[in-house]
PDB file of C-alpha atoms and ligand atoms in Angstrom:
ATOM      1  CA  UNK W   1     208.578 161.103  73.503  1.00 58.00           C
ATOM      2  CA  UNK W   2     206.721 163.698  71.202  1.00 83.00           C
ATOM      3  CA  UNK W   3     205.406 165.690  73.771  1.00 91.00           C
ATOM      4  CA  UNK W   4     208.603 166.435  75.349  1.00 93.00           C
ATOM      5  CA  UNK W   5     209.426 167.567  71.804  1.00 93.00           C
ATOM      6  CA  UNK W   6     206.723 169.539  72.124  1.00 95.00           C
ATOM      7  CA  UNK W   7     207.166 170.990  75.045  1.00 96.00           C
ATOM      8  CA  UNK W   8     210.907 172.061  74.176  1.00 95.00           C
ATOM      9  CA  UNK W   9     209.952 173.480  71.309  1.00 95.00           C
ATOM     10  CA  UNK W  10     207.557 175.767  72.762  1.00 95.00           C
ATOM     11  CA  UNK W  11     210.255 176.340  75.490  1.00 96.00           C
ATOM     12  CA  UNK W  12     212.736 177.634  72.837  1.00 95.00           C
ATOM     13  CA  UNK W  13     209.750 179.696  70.880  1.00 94.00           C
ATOM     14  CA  UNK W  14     209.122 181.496  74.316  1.00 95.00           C
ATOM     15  CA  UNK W  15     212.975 181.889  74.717  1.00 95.00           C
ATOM     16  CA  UNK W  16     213.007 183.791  71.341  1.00 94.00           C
ATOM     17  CA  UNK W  17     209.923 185.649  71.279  1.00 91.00           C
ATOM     18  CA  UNK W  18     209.986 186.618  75.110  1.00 92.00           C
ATOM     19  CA  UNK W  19     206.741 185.957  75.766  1.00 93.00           C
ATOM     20  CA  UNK W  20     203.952 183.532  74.133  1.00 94.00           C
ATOM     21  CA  UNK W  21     200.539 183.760  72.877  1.00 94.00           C
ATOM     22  CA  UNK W  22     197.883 183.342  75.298  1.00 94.00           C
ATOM     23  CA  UNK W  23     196.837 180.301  73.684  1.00 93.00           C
ATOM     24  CA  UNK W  24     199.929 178.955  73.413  1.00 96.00           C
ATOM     25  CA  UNK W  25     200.683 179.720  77.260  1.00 96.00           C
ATOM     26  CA  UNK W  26     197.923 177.463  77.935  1.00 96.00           C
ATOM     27  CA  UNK W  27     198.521 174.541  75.451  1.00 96.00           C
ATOM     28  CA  UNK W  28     201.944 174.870  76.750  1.00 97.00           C
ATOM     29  CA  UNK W  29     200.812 174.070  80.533  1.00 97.00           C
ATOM     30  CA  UNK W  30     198.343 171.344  79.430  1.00 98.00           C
ATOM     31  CA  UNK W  31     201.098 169.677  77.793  1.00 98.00           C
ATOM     32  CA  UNK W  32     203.382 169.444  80.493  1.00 97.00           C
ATOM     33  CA  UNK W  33     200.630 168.205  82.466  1.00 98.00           C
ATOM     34  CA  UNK W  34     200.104 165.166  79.961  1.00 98.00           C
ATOM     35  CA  UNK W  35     203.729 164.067  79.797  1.00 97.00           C
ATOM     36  CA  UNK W  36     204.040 164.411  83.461  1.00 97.00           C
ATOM     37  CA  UNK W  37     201.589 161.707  83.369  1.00 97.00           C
ATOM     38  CA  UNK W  38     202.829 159.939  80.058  1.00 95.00           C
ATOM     39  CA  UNK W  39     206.076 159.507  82.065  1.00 94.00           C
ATOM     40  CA  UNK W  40     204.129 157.443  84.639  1.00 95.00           C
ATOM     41  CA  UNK W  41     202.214 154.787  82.816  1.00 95.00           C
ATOM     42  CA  UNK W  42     203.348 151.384  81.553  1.00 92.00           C
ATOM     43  CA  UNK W  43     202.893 150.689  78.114  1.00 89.00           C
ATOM     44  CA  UNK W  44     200.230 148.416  78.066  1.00 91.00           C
ATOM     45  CA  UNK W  45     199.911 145.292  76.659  1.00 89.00           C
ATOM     46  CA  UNK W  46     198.077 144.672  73.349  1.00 88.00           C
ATOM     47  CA  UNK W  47     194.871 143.032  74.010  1.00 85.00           C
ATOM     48  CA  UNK W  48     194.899 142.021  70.241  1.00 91.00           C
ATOM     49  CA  UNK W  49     196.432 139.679  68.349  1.00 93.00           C
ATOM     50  CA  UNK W  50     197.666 140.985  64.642  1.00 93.00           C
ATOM     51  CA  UNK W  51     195.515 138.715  62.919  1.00 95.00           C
ATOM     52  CA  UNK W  52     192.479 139.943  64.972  1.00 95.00           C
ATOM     53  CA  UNK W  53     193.271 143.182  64.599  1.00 95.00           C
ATOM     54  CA  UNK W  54     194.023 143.170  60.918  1.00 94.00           C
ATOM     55  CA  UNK W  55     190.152 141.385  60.411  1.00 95.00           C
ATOM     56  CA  UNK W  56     189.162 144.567  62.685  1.00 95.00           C
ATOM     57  CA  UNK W  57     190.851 147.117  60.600  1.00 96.00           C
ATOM     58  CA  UNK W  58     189.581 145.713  57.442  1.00 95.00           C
ATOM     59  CA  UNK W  59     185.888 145.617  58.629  1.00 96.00           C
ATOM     60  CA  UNK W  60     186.824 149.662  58.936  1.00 96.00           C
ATOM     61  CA  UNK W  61     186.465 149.320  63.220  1.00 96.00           C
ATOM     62  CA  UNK W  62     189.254 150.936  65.347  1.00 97.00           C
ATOM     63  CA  UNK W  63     191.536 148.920  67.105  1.00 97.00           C
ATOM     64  CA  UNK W  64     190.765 149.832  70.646  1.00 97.00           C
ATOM     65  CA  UNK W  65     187.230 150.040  71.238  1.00 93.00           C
ATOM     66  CA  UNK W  66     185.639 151.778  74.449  1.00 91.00           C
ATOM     67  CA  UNK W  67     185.591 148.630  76.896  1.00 90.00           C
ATOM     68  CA  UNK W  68     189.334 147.840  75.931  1.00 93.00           C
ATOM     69  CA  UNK W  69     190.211 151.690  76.753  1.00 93.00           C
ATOM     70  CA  UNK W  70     191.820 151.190  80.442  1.00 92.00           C
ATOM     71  CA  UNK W  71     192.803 153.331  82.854  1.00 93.00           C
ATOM     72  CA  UNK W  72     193.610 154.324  86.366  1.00 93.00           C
ATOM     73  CA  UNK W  73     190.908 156.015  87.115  1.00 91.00           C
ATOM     74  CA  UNK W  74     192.671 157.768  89.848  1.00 92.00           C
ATOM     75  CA  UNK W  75     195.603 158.998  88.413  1.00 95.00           C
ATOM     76  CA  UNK W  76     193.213 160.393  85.270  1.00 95.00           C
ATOM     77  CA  UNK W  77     190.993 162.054  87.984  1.00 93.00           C
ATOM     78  CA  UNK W  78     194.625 163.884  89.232  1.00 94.00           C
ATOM     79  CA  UNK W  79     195.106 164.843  85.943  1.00 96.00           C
ATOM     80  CA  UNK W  80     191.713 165.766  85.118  1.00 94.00           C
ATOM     81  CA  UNK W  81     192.090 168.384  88.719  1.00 93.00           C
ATOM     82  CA  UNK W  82     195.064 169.522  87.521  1.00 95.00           C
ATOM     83  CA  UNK W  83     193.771 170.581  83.638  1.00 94.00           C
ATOM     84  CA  UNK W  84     190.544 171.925  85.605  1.00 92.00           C
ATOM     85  CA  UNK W  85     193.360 174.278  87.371  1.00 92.00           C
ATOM     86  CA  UNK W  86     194.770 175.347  84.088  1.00 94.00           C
ATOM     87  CA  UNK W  87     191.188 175.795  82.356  1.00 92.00           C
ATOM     88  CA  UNK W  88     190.299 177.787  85.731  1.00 90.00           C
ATOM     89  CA  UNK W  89     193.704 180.437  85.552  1.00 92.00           C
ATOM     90  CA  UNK W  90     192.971 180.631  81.365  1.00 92.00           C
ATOM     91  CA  UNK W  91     189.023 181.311  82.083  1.00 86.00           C
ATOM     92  CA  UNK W  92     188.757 184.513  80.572  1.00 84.00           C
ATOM     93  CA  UNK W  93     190.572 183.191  78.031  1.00 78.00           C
ATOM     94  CA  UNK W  94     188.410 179.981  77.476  1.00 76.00           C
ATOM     95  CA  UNK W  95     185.303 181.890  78.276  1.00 75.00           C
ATOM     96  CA  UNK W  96     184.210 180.384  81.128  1.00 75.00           C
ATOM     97  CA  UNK W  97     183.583 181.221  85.070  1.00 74.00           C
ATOM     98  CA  UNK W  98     186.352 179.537  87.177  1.00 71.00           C
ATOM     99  CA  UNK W  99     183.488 179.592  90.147  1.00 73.00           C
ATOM    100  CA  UNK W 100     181.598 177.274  87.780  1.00 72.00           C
ATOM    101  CA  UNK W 101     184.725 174.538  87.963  1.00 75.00           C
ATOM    102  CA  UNK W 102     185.393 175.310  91.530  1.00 73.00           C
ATOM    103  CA  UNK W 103     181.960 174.785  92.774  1.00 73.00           C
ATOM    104  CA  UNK W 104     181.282 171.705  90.461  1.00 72.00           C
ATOM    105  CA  UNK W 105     184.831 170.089  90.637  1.00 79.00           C
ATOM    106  CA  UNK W 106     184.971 167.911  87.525  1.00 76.00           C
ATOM    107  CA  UNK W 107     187.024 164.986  89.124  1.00 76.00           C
ATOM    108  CA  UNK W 108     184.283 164.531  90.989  1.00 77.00           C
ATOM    109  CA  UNK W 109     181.827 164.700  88.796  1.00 79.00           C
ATOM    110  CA  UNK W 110     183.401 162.754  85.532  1.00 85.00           C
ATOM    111  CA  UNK W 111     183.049 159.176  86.158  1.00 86.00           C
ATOM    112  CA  UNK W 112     183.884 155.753  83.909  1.00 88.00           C
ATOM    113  CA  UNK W 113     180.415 156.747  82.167  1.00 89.00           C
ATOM    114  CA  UNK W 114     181.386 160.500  81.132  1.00 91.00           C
ATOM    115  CA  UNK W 115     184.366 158.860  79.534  1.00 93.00           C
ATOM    116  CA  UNK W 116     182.949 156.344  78.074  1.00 93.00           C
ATOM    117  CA  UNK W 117     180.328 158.619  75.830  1.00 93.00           C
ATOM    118  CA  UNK W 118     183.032 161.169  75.504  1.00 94.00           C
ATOM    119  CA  UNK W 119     184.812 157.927  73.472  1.00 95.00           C
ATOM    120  CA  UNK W 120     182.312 157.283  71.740  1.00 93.00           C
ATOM    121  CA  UNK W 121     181.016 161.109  70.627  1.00 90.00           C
ATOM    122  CA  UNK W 122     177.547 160.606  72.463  1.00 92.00           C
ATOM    123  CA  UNK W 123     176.013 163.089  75.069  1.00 91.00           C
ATOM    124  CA  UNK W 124     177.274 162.768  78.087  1.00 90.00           C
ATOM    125  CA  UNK W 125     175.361 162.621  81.546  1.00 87.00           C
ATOM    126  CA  UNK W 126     173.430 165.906  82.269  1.00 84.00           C
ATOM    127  CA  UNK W 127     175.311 168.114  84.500  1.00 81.00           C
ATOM    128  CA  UNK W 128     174.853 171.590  86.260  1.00 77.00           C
ATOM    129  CA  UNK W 129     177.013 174.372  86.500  1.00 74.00           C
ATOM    130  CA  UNK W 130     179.385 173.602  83.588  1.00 82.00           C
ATOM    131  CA  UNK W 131     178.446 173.257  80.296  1.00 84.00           C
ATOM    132  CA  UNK W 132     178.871 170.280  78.285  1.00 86.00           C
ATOM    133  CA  UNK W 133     181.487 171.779  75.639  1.00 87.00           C
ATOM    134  CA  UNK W 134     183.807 172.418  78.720  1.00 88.00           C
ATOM    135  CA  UNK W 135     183.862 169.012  80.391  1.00 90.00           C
ATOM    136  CA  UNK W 136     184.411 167.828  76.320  1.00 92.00           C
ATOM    137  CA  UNK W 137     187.424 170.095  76.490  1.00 92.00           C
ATOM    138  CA  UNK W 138     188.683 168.856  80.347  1.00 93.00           C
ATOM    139  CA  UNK W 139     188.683 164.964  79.204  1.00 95.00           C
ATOM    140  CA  UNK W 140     189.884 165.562  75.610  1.00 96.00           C
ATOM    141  CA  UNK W 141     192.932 167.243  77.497  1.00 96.00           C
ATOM    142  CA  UNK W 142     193.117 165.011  80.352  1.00 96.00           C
ATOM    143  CA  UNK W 143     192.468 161.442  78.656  1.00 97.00           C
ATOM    144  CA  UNK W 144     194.985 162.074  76.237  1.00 97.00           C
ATOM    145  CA  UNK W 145     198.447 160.797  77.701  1.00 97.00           C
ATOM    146  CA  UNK W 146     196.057 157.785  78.504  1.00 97.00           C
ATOM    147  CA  UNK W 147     195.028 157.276  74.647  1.00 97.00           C
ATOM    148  CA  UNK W 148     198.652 158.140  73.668  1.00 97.00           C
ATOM    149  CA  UNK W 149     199.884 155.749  75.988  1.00 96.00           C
ATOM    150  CA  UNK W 150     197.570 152.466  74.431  1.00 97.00           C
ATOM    151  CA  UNK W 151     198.066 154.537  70.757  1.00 97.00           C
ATOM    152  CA  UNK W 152     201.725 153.737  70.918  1.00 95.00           C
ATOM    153  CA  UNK W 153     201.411 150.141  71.653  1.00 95.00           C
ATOM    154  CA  UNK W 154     198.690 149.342  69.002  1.00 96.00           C
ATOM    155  CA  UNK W 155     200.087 151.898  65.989  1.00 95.00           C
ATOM    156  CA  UNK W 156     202.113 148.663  64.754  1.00 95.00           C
ATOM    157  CA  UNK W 157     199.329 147.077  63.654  1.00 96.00           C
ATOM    158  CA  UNK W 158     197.906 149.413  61.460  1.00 96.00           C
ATOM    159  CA  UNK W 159     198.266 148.481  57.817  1.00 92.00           C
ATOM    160  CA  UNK W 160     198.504 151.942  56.218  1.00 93.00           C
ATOM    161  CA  UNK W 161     197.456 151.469  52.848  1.00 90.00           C
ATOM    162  CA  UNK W 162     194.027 149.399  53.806  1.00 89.00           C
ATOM    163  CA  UNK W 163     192.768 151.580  56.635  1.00 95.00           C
ATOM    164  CA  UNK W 164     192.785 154.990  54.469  1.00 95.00           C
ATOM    165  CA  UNK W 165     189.322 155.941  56.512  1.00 97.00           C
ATOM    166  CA  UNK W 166     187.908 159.051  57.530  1.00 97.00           C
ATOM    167  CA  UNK W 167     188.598 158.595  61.427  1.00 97.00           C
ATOM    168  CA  UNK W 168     191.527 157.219  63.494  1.00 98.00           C
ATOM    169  CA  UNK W 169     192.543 153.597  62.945  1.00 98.00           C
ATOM    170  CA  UNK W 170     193.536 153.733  66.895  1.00 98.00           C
ATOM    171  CA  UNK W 171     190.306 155.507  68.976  1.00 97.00           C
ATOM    172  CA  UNK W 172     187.567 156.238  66.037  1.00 97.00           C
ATOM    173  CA  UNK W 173     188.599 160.014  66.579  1.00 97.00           C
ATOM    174  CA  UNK W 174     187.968 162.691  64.318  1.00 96.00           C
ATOM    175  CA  UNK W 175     191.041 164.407  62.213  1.00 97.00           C
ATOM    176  CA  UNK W 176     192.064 167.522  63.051  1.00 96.00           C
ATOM    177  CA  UNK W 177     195.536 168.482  60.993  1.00 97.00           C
ATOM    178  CA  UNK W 178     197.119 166.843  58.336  1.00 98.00           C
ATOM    179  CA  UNK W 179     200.498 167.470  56.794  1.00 97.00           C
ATOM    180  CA  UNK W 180     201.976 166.128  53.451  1.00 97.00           C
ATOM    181  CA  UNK W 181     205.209 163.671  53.104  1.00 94.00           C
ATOM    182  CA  UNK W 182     207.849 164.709  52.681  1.00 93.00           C
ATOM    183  CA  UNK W 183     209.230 162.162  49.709  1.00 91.00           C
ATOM    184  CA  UNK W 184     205.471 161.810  47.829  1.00 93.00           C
ATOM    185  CA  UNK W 185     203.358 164.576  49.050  1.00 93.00           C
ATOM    186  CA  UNK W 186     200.811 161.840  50.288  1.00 96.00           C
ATOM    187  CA  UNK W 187     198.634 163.024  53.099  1.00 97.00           C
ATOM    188  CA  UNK W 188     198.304 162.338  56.452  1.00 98.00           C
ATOM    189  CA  UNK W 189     195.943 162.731  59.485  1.00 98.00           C
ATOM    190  CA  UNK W 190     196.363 163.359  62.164  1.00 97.00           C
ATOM    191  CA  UNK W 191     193.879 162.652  65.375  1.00 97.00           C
ATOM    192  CA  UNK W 192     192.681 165.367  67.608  1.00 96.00           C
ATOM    193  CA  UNK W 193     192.085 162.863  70.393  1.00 96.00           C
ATOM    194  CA  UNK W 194     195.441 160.780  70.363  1.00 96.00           C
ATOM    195  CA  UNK W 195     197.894 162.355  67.932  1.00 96.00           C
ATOM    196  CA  UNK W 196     198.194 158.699  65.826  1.00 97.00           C
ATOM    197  CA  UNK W 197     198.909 159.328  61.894  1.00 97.00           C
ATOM    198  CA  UNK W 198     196.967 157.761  59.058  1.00 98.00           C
ATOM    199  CA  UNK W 199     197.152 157.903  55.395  1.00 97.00           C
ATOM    200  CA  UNK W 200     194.469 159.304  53.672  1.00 97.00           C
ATOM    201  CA  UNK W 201     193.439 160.380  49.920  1.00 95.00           C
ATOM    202  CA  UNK W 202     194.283 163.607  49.199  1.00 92.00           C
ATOM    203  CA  UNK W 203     191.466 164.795  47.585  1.00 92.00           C
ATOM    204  CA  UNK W 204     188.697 164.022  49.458  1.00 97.00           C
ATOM    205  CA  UNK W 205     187.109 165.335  53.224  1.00 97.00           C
ATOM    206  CA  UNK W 206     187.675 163.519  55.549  1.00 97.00           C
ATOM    207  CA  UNK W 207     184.457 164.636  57.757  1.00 96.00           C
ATOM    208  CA  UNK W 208     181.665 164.389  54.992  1.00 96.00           C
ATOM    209  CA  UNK W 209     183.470 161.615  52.249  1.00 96.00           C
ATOM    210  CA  UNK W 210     183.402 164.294  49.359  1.00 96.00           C
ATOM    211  CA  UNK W 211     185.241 163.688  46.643  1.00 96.00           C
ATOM    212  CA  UNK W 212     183.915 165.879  44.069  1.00 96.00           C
ATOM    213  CA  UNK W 213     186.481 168.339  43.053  1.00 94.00           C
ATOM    214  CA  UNK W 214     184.379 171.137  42.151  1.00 96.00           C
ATOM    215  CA  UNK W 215     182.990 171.277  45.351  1.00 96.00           C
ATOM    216  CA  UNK W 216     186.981 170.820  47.190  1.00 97.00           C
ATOM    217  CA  UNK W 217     189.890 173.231  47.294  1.00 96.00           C
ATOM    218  CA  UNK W 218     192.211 174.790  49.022  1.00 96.00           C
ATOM    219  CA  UNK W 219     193.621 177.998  50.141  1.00 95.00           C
ATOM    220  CA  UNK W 220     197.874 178.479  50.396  1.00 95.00           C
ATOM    221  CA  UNK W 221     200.234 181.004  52.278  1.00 91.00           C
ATOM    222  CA  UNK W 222     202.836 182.807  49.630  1.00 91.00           C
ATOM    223  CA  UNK W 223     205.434 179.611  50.751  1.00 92.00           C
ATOM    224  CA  UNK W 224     203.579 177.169  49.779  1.00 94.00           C
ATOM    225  CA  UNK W 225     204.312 175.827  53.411  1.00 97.00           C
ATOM    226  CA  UNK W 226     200.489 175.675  55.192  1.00 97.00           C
ATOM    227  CA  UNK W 227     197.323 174.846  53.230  1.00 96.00           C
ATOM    228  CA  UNK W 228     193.793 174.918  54.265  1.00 97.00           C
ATOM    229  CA  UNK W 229     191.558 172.696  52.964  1.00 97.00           C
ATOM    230  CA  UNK W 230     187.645 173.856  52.534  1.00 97.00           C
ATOM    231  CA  UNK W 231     184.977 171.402  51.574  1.00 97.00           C
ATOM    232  CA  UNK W 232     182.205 173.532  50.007  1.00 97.00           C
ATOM    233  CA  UNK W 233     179.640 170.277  50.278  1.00 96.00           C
ATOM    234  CA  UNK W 234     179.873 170.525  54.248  1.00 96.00           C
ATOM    235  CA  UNK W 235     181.834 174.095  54.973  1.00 97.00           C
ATOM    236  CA  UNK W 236     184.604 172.452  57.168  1.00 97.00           C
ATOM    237  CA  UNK W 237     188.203 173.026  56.793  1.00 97.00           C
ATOM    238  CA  UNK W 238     191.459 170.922  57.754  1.00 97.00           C
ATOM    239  CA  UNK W 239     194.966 172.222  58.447  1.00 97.00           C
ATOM    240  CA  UNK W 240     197.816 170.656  56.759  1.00 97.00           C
ATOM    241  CA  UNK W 241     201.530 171.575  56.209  1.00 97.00           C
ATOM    242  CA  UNK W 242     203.163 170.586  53.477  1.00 97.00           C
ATOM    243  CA  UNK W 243     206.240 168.867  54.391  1.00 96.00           C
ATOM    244  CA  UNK W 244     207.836 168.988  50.978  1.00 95.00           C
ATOM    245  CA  UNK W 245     208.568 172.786  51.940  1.00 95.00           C
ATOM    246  CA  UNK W 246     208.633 173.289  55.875  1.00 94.00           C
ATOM    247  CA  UNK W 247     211.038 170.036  56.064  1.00 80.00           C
ATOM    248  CA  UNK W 248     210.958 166.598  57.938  1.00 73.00           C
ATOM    249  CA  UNK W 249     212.365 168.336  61.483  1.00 83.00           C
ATOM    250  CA  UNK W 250     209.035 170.149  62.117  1.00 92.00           C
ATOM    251  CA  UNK W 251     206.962 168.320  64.452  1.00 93.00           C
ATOM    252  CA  UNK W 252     203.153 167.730  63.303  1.00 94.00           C
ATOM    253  CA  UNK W 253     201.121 168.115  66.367  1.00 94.00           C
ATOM    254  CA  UNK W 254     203.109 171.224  67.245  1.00 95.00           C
ATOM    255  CA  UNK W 255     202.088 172.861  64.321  1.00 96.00           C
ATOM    256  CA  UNK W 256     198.513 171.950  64.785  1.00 95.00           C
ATOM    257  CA  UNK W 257     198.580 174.778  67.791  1.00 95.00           C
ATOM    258  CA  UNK W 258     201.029 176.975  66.107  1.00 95.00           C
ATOM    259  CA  UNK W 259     198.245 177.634  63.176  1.00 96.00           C
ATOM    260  CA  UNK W 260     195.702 178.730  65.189  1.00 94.00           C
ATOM    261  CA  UNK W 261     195.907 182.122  62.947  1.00 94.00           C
ATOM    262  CA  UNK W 262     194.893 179.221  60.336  1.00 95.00           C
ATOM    263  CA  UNK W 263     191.363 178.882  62.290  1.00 95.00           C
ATOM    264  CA  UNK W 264     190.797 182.364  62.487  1.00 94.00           C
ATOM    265  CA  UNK W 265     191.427 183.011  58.578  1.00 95.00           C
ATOM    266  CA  UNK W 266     188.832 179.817  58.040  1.00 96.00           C
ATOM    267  CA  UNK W 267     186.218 180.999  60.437  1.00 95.00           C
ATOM    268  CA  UNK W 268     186.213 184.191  58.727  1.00 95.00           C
ATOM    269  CA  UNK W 269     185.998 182.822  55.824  1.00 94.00           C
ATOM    270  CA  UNK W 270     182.475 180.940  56.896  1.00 95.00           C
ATOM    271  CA  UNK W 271     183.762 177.479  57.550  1.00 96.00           C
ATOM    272  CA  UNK W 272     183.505 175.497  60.438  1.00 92.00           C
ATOM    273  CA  UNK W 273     185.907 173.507  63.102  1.00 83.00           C
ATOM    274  CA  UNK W 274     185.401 169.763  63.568  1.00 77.00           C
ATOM    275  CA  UNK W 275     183.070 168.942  66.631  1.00 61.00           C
TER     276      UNK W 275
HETATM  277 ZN1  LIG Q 301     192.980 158.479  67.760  1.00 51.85          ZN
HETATM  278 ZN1  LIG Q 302     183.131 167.897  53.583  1.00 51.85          ZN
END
C-alpha cells in the first residue's frame, strides 16, 4: 500500500538526516494515522457498472459522487480525534490555538453534512471557535484513507485518454502535484484529496483551462528534476517532477510534501496555492 511506502520512506529520511522538518514531522504522524485506518477497511464494492461508469466519465462527472461516498461514520470520527490530536501538538506550527480544538472537539461537531459540502467544495455549516480553513484541513486529512479506500476500487474504470479533465476522475478533487512519465514525458495529476493519477495535457492549467502559451511557463531546478508550473492568466502554480530524470522508484505523493521549499519559492514569487 502507498502509504506504507510513504511512511518508510520518511522513516529512512529521518534515519539519515537525524531529525525531520517540522512539517514533515507532522505529515509523517498524519500518515500513519491514515494507514492505520486504511489497514482496517474492506475494499468496497463498486456501485457502478463499467458501462455506467464509462457514460459518466464521458459526460466529464466523477465516478463516485457525494451520496455514493460511504463510510463508517464512527471509525472516521476516531480518526478525525486522532488528526485533531496531531493538529493540536503541531498548533504553533499550523497556527492555530489547541484550546480552540479542545473546547470545540471536531468529532463532535463534523457530522454527515460537514462532509458532505467539504465533497463537494461548498461552505460548510457555521461553526464557533475554529475557523473554517482548519476543519477543511481536519477532514481533508481524516477522510482520506476513506476516499483512498473507494479510489482503489473504482481507478479501473477510468479510461485515461478520454477523461484528460481538470479535476479527479475519482472524487471531483482539485490537482495538487503532477509528475512527468517516465517513457513519454506525458503528465500526470495527481489529487490532493485521494492521491488517484490522471493524464492531463501538458500545456495547459489545470485550475483556470489556459492554454495560451504566452501566458504559461515554467520555472526548473539546475537538474532538470522538479518544475513549477505558473499560469500568468490566474497566478497559480503546480508542482511536478519530472520522472524522465528523478527515475520510476520515487514515489509521487511523497514528493508532493518533500517540495514544500517548492511552495515557498512560488509564494514568493506572487502565485497562489490551490483552495
Ligand atoms: Zn480524487
Ligand atoms: Zn491558470
Amino acid at each position: 500500500m502507498t502509504l506504507e511506502r510513504i511512511i518508510q520512506k520518511l522513516d529512512e529520511l529521518e534515519k539519515k538526516e537525524g531529525k525531520l522538518p517540522e512539517l514533515l514531522q507532522f505529515y509523517h504522524k498524519i500518515l500513519q494515522i491514515q494507514a492505520g485506518v486504511g489497514d482496517q477497511l474492506e475494499k468496497p464494492i463498486p456501485g457502478l457498472t463499467r458501462d455506467a461508469s464509462m457514460v459518466r466519465l464521458r459526460q466529464g462527472k466523477p465516478l463516485l459522487e457525494a451520496s455514493e461516498f460511504t463510510f463508517d461514520l464512527i471509525l472516521f470520527q476516531n480518526t478525525l480525534r486522532e488528526v485533531t490530536g496531531v493538529f493540536s501538538e503541531f498548533s504553533h506550527f499550523i497556527g492555530i490555538t489547541p484550546e480552540a480544538l479542545i473546547e470545540s472537539p471536531p468529532e463532535k461537531l463534523v457530522s454527515r453534512d460537514f462532509i458532505e459540502a467539504w465533497y463537494a467544495g461548498e461552505d460548510l455549516p457555521p461553526t464557533e471557535a475554529i475557523s473554517q480553513d482548519i476543519i477543511r484541513e481536519l477532514i481533508h486529512a481524516a477522510v482520506k484513507p476513506f476516499l483512498m479506500d473507494h479510489a482503489g476500487a473504482l481507478i479501473g474504470f477510468v479510461e485515461q485518454e478520454t477523461w484528460r479533465r481538470s479535476y479527479c476522475p475519482i472524487c471531483g478533487g482539485t490537482p495538487d502535484f503532477a509528475y512527468l512519465e517516465p517513457e513519454n514525458g506525458a503528465r500526470w495529476l495527481l489529487c490532493s484529496r485521494c492521491d488517484t493519477e490522471w493524464l492531463f495535457q501538458r500545456l495547459q492549467c489545470p485550475y483556470c483551462q489556459n492554454q495560451d502559451q504566452n501566458n504559461l511557463s515554467f520555472y526548473s531546478d539546475d537538474d532538470e528534476v522538479y518544475r513549477l508550473y505558473v499560469c500568468e492568466k490566474c497566478k497559480r502554480y503546480l508542482k511536478a517532477i519530472d520522472l524522465r530524470k528523478a527515475g520510476s522508484e520515487v514515489e509521487v505523493s511523497l514528493e508532493r510534501l518533500l517540495t514544500y521549499e517548492l511552495d515557498a519559492q512560488a509564494r514568493e514569487y506572487g502565485y497562489l496555492a490551490i483552495g
